[in-house]
Short mmCIF file of C-alpha atoms in Angstrom, two decimals:
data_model
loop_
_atom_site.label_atom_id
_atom_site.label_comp_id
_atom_site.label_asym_id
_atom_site.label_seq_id
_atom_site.Cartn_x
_atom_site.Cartn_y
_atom_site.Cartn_z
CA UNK A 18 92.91 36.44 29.11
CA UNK A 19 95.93 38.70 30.33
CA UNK A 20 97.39 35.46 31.20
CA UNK A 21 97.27 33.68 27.86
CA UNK A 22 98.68 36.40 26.13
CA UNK A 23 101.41 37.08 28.17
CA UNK A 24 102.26 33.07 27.93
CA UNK A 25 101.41 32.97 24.28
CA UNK A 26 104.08 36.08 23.72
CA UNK A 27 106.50 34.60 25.83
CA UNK A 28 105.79 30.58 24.06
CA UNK A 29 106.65 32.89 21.11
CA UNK A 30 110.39 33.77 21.85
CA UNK A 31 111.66 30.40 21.00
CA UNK A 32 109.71 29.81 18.24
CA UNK A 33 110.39 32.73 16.48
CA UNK A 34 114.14 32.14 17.18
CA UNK A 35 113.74 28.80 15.98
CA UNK A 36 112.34 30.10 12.89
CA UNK A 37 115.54 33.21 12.20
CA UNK A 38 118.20 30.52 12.75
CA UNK A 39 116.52 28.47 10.23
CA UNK A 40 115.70 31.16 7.85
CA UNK A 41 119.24 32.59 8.24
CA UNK A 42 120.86 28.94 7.55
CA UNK A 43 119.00 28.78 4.31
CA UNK A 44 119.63 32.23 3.26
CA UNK A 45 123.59 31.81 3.80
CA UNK A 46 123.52 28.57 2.29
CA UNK A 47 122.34 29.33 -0.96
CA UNK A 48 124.45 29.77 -4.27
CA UNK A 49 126.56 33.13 -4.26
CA UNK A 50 126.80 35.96 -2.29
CA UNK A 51 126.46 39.48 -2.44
CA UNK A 52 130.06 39.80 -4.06
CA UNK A 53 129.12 37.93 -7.05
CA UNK A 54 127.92 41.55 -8.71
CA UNK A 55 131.16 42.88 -8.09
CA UNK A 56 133.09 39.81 -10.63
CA UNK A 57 134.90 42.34 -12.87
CA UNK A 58 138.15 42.08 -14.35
CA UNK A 59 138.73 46.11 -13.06
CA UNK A 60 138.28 44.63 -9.42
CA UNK A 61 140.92 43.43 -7.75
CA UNK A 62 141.04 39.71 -5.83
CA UNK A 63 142.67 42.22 -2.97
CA UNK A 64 139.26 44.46 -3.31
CA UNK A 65 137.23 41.36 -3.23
CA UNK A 66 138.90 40.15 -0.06
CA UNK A 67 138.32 43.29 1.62
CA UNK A 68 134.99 43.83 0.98
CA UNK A 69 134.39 40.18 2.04
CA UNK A 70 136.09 40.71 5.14
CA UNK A 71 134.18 44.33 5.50
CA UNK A 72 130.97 42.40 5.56
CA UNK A 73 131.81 39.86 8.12
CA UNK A 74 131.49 37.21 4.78
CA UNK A 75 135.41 35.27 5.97
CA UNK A 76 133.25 34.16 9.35
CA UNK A 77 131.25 30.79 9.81
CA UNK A 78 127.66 30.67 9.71
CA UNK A 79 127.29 30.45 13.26
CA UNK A 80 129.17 32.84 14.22
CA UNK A 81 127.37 35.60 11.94
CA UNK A 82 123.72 34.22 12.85
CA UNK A 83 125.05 34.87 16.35
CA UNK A 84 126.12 38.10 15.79
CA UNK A 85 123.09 38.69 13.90
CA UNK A 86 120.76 37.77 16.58
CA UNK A 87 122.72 39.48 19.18
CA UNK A 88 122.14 43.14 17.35
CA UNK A 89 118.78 42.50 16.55
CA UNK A 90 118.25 42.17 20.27
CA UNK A 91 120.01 45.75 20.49
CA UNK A 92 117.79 47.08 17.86
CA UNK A 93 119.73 47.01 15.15
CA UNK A 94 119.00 44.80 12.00
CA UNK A 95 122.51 45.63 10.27
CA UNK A 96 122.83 46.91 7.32
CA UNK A 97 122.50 46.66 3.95
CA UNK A 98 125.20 44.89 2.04
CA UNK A 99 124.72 46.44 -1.62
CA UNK A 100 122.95 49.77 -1.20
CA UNK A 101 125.34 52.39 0.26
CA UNK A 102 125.56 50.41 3.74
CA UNK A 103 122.43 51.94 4.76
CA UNK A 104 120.59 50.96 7.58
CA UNK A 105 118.41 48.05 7.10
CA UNK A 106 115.87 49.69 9.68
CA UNK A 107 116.03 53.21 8.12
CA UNK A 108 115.36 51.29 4.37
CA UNK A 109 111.85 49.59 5.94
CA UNK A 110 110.98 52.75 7.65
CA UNK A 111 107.85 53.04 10.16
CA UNK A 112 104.33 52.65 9.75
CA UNK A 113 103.83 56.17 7.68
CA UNK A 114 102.98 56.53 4.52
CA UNK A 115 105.70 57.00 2.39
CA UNK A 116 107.47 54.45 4.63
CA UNK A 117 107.75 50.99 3.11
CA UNK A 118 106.91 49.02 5.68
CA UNK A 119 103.58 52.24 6.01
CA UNK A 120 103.12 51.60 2.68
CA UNK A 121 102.98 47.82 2.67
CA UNK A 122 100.43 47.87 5.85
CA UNK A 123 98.12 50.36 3.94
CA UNK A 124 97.78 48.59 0.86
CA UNK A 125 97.23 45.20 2.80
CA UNK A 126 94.92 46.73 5.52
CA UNK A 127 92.74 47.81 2.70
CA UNK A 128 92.66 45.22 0.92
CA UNK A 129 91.89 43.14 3.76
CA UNK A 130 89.18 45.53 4.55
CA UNK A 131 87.87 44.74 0.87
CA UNK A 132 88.01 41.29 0.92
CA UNK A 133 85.83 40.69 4.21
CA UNK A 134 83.45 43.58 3.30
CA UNK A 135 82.31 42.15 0.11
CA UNK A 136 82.85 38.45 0.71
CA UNK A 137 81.29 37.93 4.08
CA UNK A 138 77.67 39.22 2.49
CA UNK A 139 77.88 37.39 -0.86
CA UNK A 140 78.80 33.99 1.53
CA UNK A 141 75.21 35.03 3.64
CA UNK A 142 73.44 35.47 0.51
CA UNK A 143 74.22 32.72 -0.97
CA UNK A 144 74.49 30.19 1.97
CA UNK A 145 70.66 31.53 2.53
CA UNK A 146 69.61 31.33 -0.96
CA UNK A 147 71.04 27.38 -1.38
CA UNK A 148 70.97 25.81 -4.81
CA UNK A 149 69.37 28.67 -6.03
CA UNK A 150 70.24 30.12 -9.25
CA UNK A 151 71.73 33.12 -7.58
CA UNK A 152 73.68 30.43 -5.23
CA UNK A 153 74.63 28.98 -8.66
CA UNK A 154 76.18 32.43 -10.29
CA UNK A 155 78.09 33.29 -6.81
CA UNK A 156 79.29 29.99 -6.54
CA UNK A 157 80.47 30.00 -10.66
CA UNK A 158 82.36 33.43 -10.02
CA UNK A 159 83.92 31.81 -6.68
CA UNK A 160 85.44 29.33 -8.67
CA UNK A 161 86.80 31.11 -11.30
CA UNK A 162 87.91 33.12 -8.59
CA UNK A 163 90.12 30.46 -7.22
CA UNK A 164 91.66 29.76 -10.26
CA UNK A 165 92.75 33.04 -11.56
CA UNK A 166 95.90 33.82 -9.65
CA UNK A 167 96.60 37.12 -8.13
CA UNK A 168 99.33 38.23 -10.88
CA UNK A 169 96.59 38.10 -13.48
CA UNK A 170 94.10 39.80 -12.33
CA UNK A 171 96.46 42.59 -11.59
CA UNK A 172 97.91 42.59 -15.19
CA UNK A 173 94.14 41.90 -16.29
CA UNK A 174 93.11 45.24 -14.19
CA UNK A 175 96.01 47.20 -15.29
CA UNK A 176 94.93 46.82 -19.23
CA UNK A 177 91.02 46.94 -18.74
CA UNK A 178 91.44 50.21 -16.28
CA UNK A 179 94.93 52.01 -17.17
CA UNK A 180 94.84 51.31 -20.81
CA UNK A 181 91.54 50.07 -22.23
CA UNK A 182 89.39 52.57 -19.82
CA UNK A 183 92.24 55.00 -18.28
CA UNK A 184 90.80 55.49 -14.98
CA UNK A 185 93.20 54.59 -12.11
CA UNK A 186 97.02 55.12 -13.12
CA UNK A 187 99.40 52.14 -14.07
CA UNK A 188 101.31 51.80 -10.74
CA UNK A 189 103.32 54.13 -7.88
CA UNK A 190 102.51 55.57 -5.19
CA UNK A 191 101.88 59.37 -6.43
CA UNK A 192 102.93 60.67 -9.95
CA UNK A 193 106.16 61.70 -10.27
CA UNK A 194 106.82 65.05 -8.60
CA UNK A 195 103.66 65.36 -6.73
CA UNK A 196 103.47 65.87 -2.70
CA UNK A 197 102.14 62.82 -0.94
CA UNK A 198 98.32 63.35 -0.34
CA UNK A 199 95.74 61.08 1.09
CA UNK A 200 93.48 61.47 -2.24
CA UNK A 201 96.66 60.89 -4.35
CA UNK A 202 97.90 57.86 -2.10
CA UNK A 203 94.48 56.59 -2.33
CA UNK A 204 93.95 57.07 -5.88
CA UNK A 205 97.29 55.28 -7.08
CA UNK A 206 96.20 52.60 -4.54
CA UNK A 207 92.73 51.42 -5.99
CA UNK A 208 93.65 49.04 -8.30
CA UNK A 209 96.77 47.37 -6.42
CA UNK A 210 94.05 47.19 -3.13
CA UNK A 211 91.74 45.50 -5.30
CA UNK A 212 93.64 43.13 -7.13
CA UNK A 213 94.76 42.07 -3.27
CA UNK A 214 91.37 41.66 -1.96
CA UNK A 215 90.43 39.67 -5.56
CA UNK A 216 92.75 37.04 -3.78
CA UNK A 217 90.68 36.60 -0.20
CA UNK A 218 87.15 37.28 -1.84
CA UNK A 219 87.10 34.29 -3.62
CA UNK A 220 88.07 31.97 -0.99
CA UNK A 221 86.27 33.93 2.32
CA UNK A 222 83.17 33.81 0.21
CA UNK A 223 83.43 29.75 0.13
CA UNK A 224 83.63 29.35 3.10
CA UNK A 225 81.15 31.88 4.87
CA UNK A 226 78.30 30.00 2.47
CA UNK A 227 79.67 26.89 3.97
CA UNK A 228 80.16 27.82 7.89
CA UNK A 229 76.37 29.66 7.40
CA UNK A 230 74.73 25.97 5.80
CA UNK A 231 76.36 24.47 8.36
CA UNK A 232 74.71 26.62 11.33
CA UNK A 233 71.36 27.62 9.76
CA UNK A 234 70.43 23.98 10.02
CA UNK A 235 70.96 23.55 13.66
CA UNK A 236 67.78 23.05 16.23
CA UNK A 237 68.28 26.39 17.57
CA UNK A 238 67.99 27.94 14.54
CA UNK A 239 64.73 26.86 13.42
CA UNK A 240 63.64 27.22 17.42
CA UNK A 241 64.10 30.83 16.70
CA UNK A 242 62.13 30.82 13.89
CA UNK A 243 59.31 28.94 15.72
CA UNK A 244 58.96 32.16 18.18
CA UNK A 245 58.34 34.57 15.51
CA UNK A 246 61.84 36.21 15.39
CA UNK A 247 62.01 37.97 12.33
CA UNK A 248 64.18 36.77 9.55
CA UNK A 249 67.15 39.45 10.12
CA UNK A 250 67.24 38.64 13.82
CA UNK A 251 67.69 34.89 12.99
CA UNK A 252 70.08 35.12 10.88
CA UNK A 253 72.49 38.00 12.45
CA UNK A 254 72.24 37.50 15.66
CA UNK A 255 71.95 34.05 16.36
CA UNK A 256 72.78 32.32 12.96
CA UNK A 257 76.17 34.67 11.95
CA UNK A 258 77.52 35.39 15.17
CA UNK A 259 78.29 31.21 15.68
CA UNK A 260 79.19 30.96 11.84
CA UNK A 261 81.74 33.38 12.23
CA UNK A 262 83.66 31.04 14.34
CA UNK A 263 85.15 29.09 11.97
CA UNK A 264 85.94 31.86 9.84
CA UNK A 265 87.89 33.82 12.57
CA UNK A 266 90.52 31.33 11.95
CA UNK A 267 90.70 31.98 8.39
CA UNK A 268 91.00 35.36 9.31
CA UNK A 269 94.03 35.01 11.58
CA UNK A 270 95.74 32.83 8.72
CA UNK A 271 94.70 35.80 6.16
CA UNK A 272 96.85 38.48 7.90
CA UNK A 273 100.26 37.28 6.93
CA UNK A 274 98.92 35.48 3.25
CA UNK A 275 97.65 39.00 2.51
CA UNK A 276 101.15 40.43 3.44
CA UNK A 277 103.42 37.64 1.62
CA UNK A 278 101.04 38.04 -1.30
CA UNK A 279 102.14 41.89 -1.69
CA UNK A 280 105.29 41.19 -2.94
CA UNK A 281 103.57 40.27 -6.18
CA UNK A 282 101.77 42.90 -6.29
CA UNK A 283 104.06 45.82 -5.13
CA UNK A 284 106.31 44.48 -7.92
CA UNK A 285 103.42 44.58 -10.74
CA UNK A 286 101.84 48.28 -9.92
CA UNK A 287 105.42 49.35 -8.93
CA UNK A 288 104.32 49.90 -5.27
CA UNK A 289 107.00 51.33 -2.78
CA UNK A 290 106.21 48.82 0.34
CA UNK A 291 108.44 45.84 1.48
CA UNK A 292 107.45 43.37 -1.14
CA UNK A 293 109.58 45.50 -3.76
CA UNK A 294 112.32 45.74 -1.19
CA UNK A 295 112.07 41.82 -0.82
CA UNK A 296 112.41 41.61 -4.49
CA UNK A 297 115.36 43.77 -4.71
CA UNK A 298 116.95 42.32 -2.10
CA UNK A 299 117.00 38.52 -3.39
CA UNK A 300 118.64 39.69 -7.03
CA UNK A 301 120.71 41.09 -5.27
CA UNK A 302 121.54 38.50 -2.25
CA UNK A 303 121.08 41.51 0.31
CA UNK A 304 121.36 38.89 3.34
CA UNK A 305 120.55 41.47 5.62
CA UNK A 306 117.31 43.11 4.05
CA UNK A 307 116.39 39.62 3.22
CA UNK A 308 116.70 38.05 7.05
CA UNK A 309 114.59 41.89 8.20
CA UNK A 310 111.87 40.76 5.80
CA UNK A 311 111.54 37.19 6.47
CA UNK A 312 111.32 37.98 9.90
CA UNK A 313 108.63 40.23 9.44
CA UNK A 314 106.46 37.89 7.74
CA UNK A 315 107.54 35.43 10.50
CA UNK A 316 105.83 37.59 13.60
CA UNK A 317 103.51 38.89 11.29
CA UNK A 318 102.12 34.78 10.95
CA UNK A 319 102.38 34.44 14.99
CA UNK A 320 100.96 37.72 15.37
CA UNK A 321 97.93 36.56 13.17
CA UNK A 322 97.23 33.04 15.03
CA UNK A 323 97.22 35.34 18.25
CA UNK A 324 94.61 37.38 17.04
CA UNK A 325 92.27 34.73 15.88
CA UNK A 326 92.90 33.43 19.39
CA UNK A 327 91.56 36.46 21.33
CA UNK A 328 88.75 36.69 18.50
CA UNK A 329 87.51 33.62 19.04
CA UNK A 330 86.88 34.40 22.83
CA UNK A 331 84.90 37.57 21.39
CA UNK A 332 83.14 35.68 18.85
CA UNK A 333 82.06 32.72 21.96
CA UNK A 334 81.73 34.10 24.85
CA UNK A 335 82.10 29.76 26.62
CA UNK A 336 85.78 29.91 25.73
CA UNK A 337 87.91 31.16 28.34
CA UNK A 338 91.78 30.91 27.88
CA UNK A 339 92.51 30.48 31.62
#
């Protein structure tokens, strides 16, 4: 297994290279650039120049993706173009709260969290209850679950439960003024987590019932019944554990949906993370912030196929990456 990953990682390098020279070339290559805020007849074609040639802007594409690449490999993922020249690392932060790149993994840890907590048991209970009418009603709300996209059941769970019912507050991370706290941080977070989990209940549900059909039909499934094993045993330990095979691989591909879709829904309940900072940054043709973020979703995709490598392996212990 060491093995695999360490050849997986290093099969990775290229890709991922691959993938920031392409990103970069689109990026660069679309209409405007971060000087076309700055058209005003009070500035100067002089200033303009300047600041053009400040930002490295007069260069070619390949020479900037070069120099690009070469600083990310020092650490450094330049700097903003619009807001004050800061740091493009010090504007995503680390993984604490408060952070946006902490507060974007909270909210989408959760809400995966949610998602696989509620939808792998409704997929068991219905895959076991089959053309019942309680298969019927979980199948019904599955649907309707597909088709409502994420951006309306947020606004849809902003009006029911910040206006209609004012439980859970309209968006942010804490109320204005107030210390971050893990009950605050939590509280503001309930509704944004949930609308985000609404998005992978729907769809993990589907195919749990359909993985658990699948496997409760097989020979050694009904052998087990044969010996008396009671129903619990059959269908956890030898009915689940091979359904969840399958669904492992939705799983890995979950990780970085559950991530892109957060720039919805940072944007909708105001949410500090890295989807409003991806947001910001394409009004405003931030190159730099934009290239960071893309290339976070990028390793956050490979990082989620590797996972749902090494769980399969858990899940079966007959596969052996050697």
């Amino acid at each position: 297994m060491r093995t695999y990953l360490i050849r997986r990682i290093l099969q990775g390098i290229p890709v991922l290279l691959a993938l920031s020279l392409i990103i970069f070339f689109i990026i660069n290559l679309a209409p405007g650039d971060p000087l076309a805020g700055m058209m005003d007849p009070n500035i100067t074609s002089e200033d303009l120049a300047r600041r053009r040639e400040q930002l490295g802007l007069n260069e070619s594409i390949i020479v900037r993706y070069f120099q690009w690449i070469t600083n990310v490999f020092k650490g450094d993922l330049g700097r903003s173009m619009r807001i004050g020249r800061r740091p493009v690392a010090e504007m995503i932060g680390g993984i604490r709260v408060g952070d946006r790149l902490g507060n974007t993994l909270i909210l989408s840890t959760t809400s995966i969290l949610i998602s696989w907590l509620l939808a792998i048991p409704i997929g068991i209970f219905s895959a076991l209850r089959h053309y019942s009418l309680a298969d019927h009603v979980v199948t019904f709300f599955v649907f309707i679950g597909l088709s409502l996209p994420s951006f309306f059941f947020a606004l849809l769970s902003i009006f029911i439960f910040s206006f209609k019912i004012p439980i859970f507050p309209i968006g942010g991370l804490v109320d204005p003024g107030d210390p971050l706290t893990f009950w605050g941080v939590l509280y503001h977070m309930a509704l944004p987590a949930l609308a985000m989990g609404f998005m992978g209940i729907a769809g993990m549900t589907r195919y749990t019932r359909s993985s658990m059909l699948e496997v409760i039909k097989q020979d050694y499934v009904r052998t087990a019944r044969a010996k008396g094993l009671s129903e619990k045993i059959v269908v956890y330990k030898h009915a689940f554990r091979n359904a969840l095979i399958p669904i492992v691989t939705i799983f890995g591909l979950n990780i970085p949906s559950f991530f892109g879709g957060s720039v919805i829904i940072e944007q909708i309940f105001t949410w500090p993370g890295m989807g409003t900072l991806s947001i910001t940054a394409v009004f405003s043709r931030d190159y730099s912030v934009i290239m960071a973020v893309n290339m976070f979703y990028a390793v956050l995709t490979y990082v989620g196929n590797l996972i749902a490598d090494v769980l399969y392996a858990v899940v079966d212990p007959r596969i052996r990456y050697d």
